PDB file of C-alpha atoms and ligand atoms in Angstrom:
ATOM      1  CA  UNK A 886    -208.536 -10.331  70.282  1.00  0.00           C
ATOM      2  CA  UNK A 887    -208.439 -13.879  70.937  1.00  0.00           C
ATOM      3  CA  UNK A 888    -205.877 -14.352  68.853  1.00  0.00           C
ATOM      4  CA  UNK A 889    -203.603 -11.913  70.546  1.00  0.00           C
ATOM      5  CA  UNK A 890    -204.470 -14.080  73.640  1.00  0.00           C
ATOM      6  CA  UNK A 891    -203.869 -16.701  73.252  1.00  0.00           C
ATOM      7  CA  UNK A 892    -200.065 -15.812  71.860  1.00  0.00           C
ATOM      8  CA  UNK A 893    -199.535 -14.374  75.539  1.00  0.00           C
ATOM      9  CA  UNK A 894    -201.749 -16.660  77.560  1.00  0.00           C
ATOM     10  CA  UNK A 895    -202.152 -19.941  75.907  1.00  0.00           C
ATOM     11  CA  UNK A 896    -205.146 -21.620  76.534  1.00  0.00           C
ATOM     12  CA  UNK A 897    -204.713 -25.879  77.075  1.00  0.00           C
ATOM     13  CA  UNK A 898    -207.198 -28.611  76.683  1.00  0.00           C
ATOM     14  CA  UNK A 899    -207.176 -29.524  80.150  1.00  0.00           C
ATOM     15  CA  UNK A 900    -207.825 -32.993  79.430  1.00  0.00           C
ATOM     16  CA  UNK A 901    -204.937 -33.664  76.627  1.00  0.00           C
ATOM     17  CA  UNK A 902    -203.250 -30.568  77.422  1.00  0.00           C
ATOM     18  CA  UNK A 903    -202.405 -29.455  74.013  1.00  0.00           C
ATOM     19  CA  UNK A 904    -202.831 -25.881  73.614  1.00  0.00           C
ATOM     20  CA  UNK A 905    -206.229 -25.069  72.063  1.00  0.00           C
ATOM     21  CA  UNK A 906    -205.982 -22.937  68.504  1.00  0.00           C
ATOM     22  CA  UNK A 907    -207.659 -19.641  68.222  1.00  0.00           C
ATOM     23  CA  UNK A 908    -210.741 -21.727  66.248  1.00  0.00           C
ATOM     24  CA  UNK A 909    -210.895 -24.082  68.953  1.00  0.00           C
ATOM     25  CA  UNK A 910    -213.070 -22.037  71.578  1.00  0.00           C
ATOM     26  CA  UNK A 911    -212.754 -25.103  73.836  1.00  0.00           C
ATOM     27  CA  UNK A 912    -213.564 -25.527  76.551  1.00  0.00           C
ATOM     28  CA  UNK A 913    -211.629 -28.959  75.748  1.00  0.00           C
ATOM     29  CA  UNK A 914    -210.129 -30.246  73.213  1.00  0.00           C
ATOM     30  CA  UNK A 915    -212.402 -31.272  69.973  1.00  0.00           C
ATOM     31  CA  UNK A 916    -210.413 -34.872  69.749  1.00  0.00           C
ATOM     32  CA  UNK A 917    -211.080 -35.231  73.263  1.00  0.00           C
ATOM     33  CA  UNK A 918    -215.127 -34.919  73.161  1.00  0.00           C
ATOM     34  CA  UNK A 919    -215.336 -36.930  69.672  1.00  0.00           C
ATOM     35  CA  UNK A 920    -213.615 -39.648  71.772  1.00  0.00           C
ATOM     36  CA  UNK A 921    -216.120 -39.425  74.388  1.00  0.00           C
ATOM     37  CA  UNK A 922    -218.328 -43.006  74.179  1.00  0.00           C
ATOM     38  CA  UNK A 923    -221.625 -41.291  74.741  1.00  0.00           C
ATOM     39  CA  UNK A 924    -224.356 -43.984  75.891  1.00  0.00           C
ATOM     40  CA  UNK A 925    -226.687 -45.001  73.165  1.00  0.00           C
ATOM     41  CA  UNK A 926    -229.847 -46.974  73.046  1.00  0.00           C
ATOM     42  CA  UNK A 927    -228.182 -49.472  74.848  1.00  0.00           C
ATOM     43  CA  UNK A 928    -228.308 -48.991  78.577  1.00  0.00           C
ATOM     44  CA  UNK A 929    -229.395 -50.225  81.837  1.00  0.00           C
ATOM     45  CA  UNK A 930    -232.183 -48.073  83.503  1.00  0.00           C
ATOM     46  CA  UNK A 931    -231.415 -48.678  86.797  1.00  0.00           C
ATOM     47  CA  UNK A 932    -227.765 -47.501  87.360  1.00  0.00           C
ATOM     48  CA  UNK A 933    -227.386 -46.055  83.696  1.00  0.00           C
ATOM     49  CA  UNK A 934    -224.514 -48.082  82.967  1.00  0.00           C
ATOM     50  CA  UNK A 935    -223.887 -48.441  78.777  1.00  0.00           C
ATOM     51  CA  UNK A 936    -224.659 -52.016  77.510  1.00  0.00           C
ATOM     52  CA  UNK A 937    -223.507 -53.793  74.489  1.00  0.00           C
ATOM     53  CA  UNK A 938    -224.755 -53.002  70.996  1.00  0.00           C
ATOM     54  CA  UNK A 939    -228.291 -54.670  70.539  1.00  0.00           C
ATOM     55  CA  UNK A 940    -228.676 -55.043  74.132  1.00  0.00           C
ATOM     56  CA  UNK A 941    -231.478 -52.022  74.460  1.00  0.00           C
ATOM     57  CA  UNK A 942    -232.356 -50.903  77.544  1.00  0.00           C
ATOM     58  CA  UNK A 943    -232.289 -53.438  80.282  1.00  0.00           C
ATOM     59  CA  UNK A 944    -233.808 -52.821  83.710  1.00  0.00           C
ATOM     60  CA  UNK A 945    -231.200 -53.970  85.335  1.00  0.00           C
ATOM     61  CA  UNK A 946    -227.031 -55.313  84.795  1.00  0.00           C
ATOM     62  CA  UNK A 947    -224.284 -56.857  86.234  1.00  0.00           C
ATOM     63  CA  UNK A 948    -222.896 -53.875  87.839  1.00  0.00           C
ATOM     64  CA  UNK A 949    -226.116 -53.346  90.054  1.00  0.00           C
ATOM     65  CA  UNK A 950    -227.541 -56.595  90.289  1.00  0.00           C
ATOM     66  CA  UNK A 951    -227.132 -56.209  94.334  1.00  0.00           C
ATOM     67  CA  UNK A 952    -228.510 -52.805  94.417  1.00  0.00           C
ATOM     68  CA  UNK A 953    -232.317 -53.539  94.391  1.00  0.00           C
ATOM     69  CA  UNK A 954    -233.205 -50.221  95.954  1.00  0.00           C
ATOM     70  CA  UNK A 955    -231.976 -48.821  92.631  1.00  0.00           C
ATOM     71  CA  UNK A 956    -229.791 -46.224  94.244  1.00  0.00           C
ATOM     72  CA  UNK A 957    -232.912 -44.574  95.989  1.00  0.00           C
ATOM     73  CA  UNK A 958    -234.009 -43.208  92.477  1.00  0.00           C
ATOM     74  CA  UNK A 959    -236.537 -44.516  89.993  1.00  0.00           C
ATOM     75  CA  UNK A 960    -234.164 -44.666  87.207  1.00  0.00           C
ATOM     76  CA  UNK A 961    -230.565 -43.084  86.566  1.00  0.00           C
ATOM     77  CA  UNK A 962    -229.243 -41.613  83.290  1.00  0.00           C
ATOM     78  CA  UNK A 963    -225.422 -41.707  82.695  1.00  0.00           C
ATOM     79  CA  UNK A 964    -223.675 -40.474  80.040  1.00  0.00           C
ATOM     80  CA  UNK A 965    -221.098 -42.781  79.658  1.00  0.00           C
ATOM     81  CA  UNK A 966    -218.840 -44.954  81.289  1.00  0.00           C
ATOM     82  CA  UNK A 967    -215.919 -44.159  83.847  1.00  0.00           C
ATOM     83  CA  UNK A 968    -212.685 -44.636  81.014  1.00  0.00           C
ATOM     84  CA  UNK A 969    -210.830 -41.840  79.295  1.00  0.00           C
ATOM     85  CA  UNK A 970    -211.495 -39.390  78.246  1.00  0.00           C
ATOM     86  CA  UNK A 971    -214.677 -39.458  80.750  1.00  0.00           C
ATOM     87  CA  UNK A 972    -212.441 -40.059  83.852  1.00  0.00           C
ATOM     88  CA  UNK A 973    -209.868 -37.213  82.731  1.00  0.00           C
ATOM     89  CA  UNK A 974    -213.156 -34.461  82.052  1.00  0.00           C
ATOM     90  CA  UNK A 975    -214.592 -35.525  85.323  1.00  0.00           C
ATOM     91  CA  UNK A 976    -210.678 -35.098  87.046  1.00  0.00           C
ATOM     92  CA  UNK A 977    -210.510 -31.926  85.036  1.00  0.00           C
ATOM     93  CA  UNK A 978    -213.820 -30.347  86.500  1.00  0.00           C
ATOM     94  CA  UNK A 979    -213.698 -31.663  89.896  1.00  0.00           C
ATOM     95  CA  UNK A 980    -210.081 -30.356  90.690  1.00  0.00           C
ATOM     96  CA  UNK A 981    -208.619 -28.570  87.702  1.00  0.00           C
ATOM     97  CA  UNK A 982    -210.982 -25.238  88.290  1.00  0.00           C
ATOM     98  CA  UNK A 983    -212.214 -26.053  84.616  1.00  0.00           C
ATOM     99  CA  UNK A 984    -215.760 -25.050  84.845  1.00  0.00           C
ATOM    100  CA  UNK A 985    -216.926 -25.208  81.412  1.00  0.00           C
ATOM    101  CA  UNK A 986    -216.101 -28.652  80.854  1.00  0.00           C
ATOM    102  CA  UNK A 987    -219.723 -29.174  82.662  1.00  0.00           C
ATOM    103  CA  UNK A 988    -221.350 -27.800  79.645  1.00  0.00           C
ATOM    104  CA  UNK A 989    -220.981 -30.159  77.070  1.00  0.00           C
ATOM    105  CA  UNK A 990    -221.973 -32.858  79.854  1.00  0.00           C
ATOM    106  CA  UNK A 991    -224.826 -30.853  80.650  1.00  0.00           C
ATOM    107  CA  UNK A 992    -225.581 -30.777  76.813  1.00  0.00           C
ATOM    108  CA  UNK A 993    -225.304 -34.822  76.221  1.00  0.00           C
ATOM    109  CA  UNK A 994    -227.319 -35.326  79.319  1.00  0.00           C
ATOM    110  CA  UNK A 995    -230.098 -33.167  78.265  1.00  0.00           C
ATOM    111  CA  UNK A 996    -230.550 -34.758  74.849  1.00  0.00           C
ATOM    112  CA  UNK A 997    -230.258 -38.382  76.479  1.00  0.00           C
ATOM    113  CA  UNK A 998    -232.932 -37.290  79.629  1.00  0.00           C
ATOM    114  CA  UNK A 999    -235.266 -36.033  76.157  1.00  0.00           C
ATOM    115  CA  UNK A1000    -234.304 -39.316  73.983  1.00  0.00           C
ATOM    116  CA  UNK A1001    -235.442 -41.271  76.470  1.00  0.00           C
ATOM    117  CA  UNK A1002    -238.700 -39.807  78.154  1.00  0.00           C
ATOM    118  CA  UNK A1003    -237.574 -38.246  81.741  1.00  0.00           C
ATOM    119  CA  UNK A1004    -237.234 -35.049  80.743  1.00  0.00           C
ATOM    120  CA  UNK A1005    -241.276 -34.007  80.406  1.00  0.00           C
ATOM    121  CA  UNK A1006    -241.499 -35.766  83.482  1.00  0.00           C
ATOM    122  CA  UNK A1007    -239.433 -33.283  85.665  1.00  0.00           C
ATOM    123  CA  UNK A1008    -240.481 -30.681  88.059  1.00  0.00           C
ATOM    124  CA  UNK A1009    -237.549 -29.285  89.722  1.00  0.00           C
ATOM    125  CA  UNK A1010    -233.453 -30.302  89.113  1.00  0.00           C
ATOM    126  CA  UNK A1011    -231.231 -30.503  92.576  1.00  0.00           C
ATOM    127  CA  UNK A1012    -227.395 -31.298  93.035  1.00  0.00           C
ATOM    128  CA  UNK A1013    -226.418 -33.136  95.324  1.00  0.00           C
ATOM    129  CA  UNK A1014    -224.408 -31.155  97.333  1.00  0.00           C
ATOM    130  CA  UNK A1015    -220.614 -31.466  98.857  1.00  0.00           C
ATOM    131  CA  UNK A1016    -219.560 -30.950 102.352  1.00  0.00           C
ATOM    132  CA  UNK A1017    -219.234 -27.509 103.132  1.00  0.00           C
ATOM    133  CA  UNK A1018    -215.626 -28.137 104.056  1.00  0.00           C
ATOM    134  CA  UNK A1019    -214.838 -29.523 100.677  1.00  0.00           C
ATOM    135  CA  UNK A1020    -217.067 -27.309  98.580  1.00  0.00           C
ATOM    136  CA  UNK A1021    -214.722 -24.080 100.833  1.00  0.00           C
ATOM    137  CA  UNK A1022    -211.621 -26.191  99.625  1.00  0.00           C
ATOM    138  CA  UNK A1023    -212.874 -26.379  95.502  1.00  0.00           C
ATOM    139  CA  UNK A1024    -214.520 -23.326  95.199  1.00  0.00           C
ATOM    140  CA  UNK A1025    -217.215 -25.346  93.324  1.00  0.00           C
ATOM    141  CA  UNK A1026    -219.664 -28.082  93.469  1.00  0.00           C
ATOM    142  CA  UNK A1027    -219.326 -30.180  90.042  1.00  0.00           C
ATOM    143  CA  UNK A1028    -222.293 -31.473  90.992  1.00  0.00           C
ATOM    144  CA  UNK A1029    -224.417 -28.449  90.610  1.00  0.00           C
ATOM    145  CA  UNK A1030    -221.744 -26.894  87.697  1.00  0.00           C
ATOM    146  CA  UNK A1031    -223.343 -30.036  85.825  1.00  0.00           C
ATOM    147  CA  UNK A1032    -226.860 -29.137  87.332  1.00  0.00           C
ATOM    148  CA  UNK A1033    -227.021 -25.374  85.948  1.00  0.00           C
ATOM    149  CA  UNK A1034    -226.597 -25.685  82.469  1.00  0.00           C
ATOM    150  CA  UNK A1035    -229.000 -29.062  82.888  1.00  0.00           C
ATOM    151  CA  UNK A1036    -231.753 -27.490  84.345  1.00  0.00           C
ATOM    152  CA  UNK A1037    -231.574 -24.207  81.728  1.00  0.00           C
ATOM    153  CA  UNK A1038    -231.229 -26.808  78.948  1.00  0.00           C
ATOM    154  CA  UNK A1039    -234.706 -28.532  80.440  1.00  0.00           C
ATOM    155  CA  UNK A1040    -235.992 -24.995  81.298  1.00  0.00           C
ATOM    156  CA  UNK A1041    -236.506 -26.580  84.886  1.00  0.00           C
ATOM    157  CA  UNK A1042    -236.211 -24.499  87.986  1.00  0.00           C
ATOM    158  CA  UNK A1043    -233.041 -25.630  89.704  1.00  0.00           C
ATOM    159  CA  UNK A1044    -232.803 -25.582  93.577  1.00  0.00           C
ATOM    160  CA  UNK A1045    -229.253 -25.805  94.268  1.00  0.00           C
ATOM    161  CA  UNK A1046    -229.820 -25.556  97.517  1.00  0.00           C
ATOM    162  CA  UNK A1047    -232.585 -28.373  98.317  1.00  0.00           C
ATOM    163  CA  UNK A1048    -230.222 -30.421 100.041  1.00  0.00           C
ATOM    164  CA  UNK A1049    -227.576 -30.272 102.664  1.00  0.00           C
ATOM    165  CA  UNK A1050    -225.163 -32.359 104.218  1.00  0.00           C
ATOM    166  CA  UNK A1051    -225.915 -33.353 107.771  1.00  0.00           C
ATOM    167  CA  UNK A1052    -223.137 -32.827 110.326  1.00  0.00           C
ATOM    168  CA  UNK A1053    -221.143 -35.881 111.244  1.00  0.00           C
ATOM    169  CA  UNK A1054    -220.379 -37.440 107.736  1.00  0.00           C
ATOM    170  CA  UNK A1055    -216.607 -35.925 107.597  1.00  0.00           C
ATOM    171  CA  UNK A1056    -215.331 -38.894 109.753  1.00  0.00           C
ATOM    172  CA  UNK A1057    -216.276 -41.869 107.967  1.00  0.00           C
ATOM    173  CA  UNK A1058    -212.304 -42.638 107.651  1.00  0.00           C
ATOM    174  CA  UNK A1059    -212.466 -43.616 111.057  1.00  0.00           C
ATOM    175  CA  UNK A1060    -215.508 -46.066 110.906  1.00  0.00           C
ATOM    176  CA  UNK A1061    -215.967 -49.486 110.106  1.00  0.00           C
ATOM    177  CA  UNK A1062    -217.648 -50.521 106.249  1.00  0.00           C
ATOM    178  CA  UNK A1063    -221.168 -51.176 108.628  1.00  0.00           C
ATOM    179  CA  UNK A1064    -220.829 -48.087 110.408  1.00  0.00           C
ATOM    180  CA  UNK A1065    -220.017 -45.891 107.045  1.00  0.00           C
ATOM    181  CA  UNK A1066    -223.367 -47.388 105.247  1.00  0.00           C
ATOM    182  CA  UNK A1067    -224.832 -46.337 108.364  1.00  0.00           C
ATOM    183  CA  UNK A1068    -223.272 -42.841 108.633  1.00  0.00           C
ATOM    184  CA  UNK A1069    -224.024 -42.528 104.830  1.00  0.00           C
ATOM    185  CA  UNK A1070    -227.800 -43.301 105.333  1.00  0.00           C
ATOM    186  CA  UNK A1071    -228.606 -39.441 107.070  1.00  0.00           C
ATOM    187  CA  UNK A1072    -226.189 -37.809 105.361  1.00  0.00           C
ATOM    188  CA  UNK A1073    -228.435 -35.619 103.954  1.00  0.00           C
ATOM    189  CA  UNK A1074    -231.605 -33.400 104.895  1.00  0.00           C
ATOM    190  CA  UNK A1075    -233.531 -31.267 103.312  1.00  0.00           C
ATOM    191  CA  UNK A1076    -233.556 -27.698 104.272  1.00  0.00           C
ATOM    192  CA  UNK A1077    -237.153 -26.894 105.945  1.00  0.00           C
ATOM    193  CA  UNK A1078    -237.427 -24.023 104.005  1.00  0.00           C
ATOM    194  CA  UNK A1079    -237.238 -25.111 100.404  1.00  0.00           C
ATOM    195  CA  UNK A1080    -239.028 -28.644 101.498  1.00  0.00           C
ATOM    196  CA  UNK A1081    -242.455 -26.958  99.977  1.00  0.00           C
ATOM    197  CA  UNK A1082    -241.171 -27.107  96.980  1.00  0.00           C
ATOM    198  CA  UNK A1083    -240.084 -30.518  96.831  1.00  0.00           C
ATOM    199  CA  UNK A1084    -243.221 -32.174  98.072  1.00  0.00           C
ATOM    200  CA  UNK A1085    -245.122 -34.361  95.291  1.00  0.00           C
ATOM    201  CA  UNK A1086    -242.404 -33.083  92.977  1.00  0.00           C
ATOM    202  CA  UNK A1087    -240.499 -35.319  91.062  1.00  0.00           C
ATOM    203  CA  UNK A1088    -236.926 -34.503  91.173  1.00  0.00           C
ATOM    204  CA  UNK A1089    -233.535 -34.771  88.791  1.00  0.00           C
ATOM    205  CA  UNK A1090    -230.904 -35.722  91.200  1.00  0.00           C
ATOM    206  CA  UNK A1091    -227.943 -34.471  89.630  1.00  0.00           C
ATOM    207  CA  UNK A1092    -223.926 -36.119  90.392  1.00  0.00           C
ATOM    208  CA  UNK A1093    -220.812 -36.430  88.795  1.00  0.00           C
ATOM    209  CA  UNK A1094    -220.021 -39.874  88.928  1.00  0.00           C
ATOM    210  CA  UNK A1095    -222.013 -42.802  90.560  1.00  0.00           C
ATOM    211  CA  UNK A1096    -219.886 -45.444  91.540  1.00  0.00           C
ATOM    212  CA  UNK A1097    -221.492 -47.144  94.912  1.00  0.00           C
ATOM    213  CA  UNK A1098    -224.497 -45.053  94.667  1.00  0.00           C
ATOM    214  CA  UNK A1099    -224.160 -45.271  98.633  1.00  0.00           C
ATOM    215  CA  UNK A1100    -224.389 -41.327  98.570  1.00  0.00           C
ATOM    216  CA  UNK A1101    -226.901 -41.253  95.556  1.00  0.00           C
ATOM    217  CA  UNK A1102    -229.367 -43.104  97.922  1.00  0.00           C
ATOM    218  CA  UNK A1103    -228.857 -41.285 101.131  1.00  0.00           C
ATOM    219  CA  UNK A1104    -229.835 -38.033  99.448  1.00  0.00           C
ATOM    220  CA  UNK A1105    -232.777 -39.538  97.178  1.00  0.00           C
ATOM    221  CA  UNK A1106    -234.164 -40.995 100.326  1.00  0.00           C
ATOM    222  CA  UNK A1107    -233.955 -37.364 101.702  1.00  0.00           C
ATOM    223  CA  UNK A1108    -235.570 -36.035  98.488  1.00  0.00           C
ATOM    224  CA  UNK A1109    -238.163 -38.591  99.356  1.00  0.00           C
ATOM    225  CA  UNK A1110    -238.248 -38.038 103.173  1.00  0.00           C
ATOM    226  CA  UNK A1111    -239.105 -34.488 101.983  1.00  0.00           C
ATOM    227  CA  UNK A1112    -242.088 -35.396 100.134  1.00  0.00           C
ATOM    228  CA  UNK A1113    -240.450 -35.469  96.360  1.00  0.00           C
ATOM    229  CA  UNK A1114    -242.726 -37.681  94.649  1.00  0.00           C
ATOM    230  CA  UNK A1115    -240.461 -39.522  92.126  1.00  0.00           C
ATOM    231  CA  UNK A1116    -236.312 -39.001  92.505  1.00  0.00           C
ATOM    232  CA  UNK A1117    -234.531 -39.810  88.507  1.00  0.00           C
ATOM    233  CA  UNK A1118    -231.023 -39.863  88.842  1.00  0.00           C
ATOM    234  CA  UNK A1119    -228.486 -37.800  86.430  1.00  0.00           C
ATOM    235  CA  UNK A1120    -224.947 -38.392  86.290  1.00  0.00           C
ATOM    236  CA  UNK A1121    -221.810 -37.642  83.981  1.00  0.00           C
ATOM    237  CA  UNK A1122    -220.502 -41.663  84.521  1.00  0.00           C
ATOM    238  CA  UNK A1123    -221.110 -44.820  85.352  1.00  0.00           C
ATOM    239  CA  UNK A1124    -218.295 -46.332  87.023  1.00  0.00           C
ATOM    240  CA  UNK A1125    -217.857 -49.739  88.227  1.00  0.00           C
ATOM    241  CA  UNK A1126    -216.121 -50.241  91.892  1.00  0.00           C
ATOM    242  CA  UNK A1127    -213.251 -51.456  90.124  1.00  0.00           C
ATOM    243  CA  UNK A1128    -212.482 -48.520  88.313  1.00  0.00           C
ATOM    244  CA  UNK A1129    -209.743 -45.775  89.376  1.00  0.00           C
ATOM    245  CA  UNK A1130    -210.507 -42.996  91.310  1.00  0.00           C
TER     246      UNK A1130
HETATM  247 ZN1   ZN B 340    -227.263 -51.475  85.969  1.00  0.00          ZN
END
């Protein structure tokens, strides 16, 4: 059967776009994952970003040296850097409608948050969550399509819907750098109803990519406004402010 389909609808690695082989279930290409520069022992636990071999885990780097809050979280975990083929599976899940591509993130995430400790430590798993404007526009949150499979993997209760984004944060084009930190800050509530179930929890944050962590913070400090005990952040990359969006 799947060899009959994909003769009349190819299927293509939507990061290297090569068609995939009827042995290759995808949902990417296997050169493109084995590429992937998953994040050792060697990391920083405040933003998550990889170190150098030897290094070991650091509690804090270059690339967050000025972020002393430490994003609002206790700790983040990243799977990798921000390069290829990171940046193109991120890309590929945030605007190519390539769902799966979440799971094998999901999957290196799950063994890192294990490696390293944080996973007996969780209670409940949340996304953060997109506009509603822009989640409408995507059909998806990549946020929570990483979240899902995370939380099964953890056998963690996921509440996808913890968080929402306060009115008022869709205009930050038109405000000064000041004004958007300050925008930023109550971006996010919690929604009254589920709050219950955050209070004295400790919560995985999940995101795609942290970059500024300006958004990381403003909804762990409404994890914490809530009552969430501890807030661990969990993100596909690490990327530095240089790197290309
Ligand atoms: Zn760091």
């Amino acid at each position: 059967m799947r060899a009959l389909l994909d003769i009349f609808l190819p299927r293509h690695c939507p990061v290297s776009g090569r068609p995939l082989l009827t042995d290759e279930p995808g949902p990417v290409a296997p050169e493109v994952l084995r590429a992937l520069e998953v994040c050792g022992s060697d990391y920083c636990a405040r933003c998550g970003a990889p170190q150098g071999a030897g290094v070991g885990r650091v509690g804090s780097c270059d690339s967050c040296r000025d972020a002393t809050d430490g994003f609002g979280a206790d700790g983040i975990t990243a799977v990798g850097r921000y390069t290829e083929p990171m940046r193109g599976l991120c890309k590929a899940m945030k605007f190519g409608n390539a769902r799966d591509i979440a799971l094998p993130l999901a999957a290196f995430l799950a063994q890192m948050l294990l490696d390293r400790g944080v996973a007996a430590g969780v209670d409940v798993v949340v996304p953060l969550p997109l506009h509603v404007l822009r989640h409408f526009e995507r059909g998806c949150n990549q946020a929570e399509l990483i979240a899902r499979p995370l939380a099964r993997a953890l056998n963690k209760p996921l509440l996808s819907r913890a968080l929402r984004r306060a009115r008022g944060t869709d205009r930050q084009a038109r405000l000064s750098p000041l004004q958007r930190r300050r925008n930023v800050e109550n971006a996010f509530v919690a929604r009254p109803r589920l709050a219950p179930r955050l209070a004295g929890r400790h919560v995985l944050l999940v995101d795609d990519v942290l970059t500024t962590g300006a958004t990381f913070a403003a909804a762990a400090t409404a994890l914490r406004q809530a009552g969430a005990a501890s807030v661990h952040g969990a993100v596909a990359a690490r990327a530095a402010l240089d790197d290309d969006r």
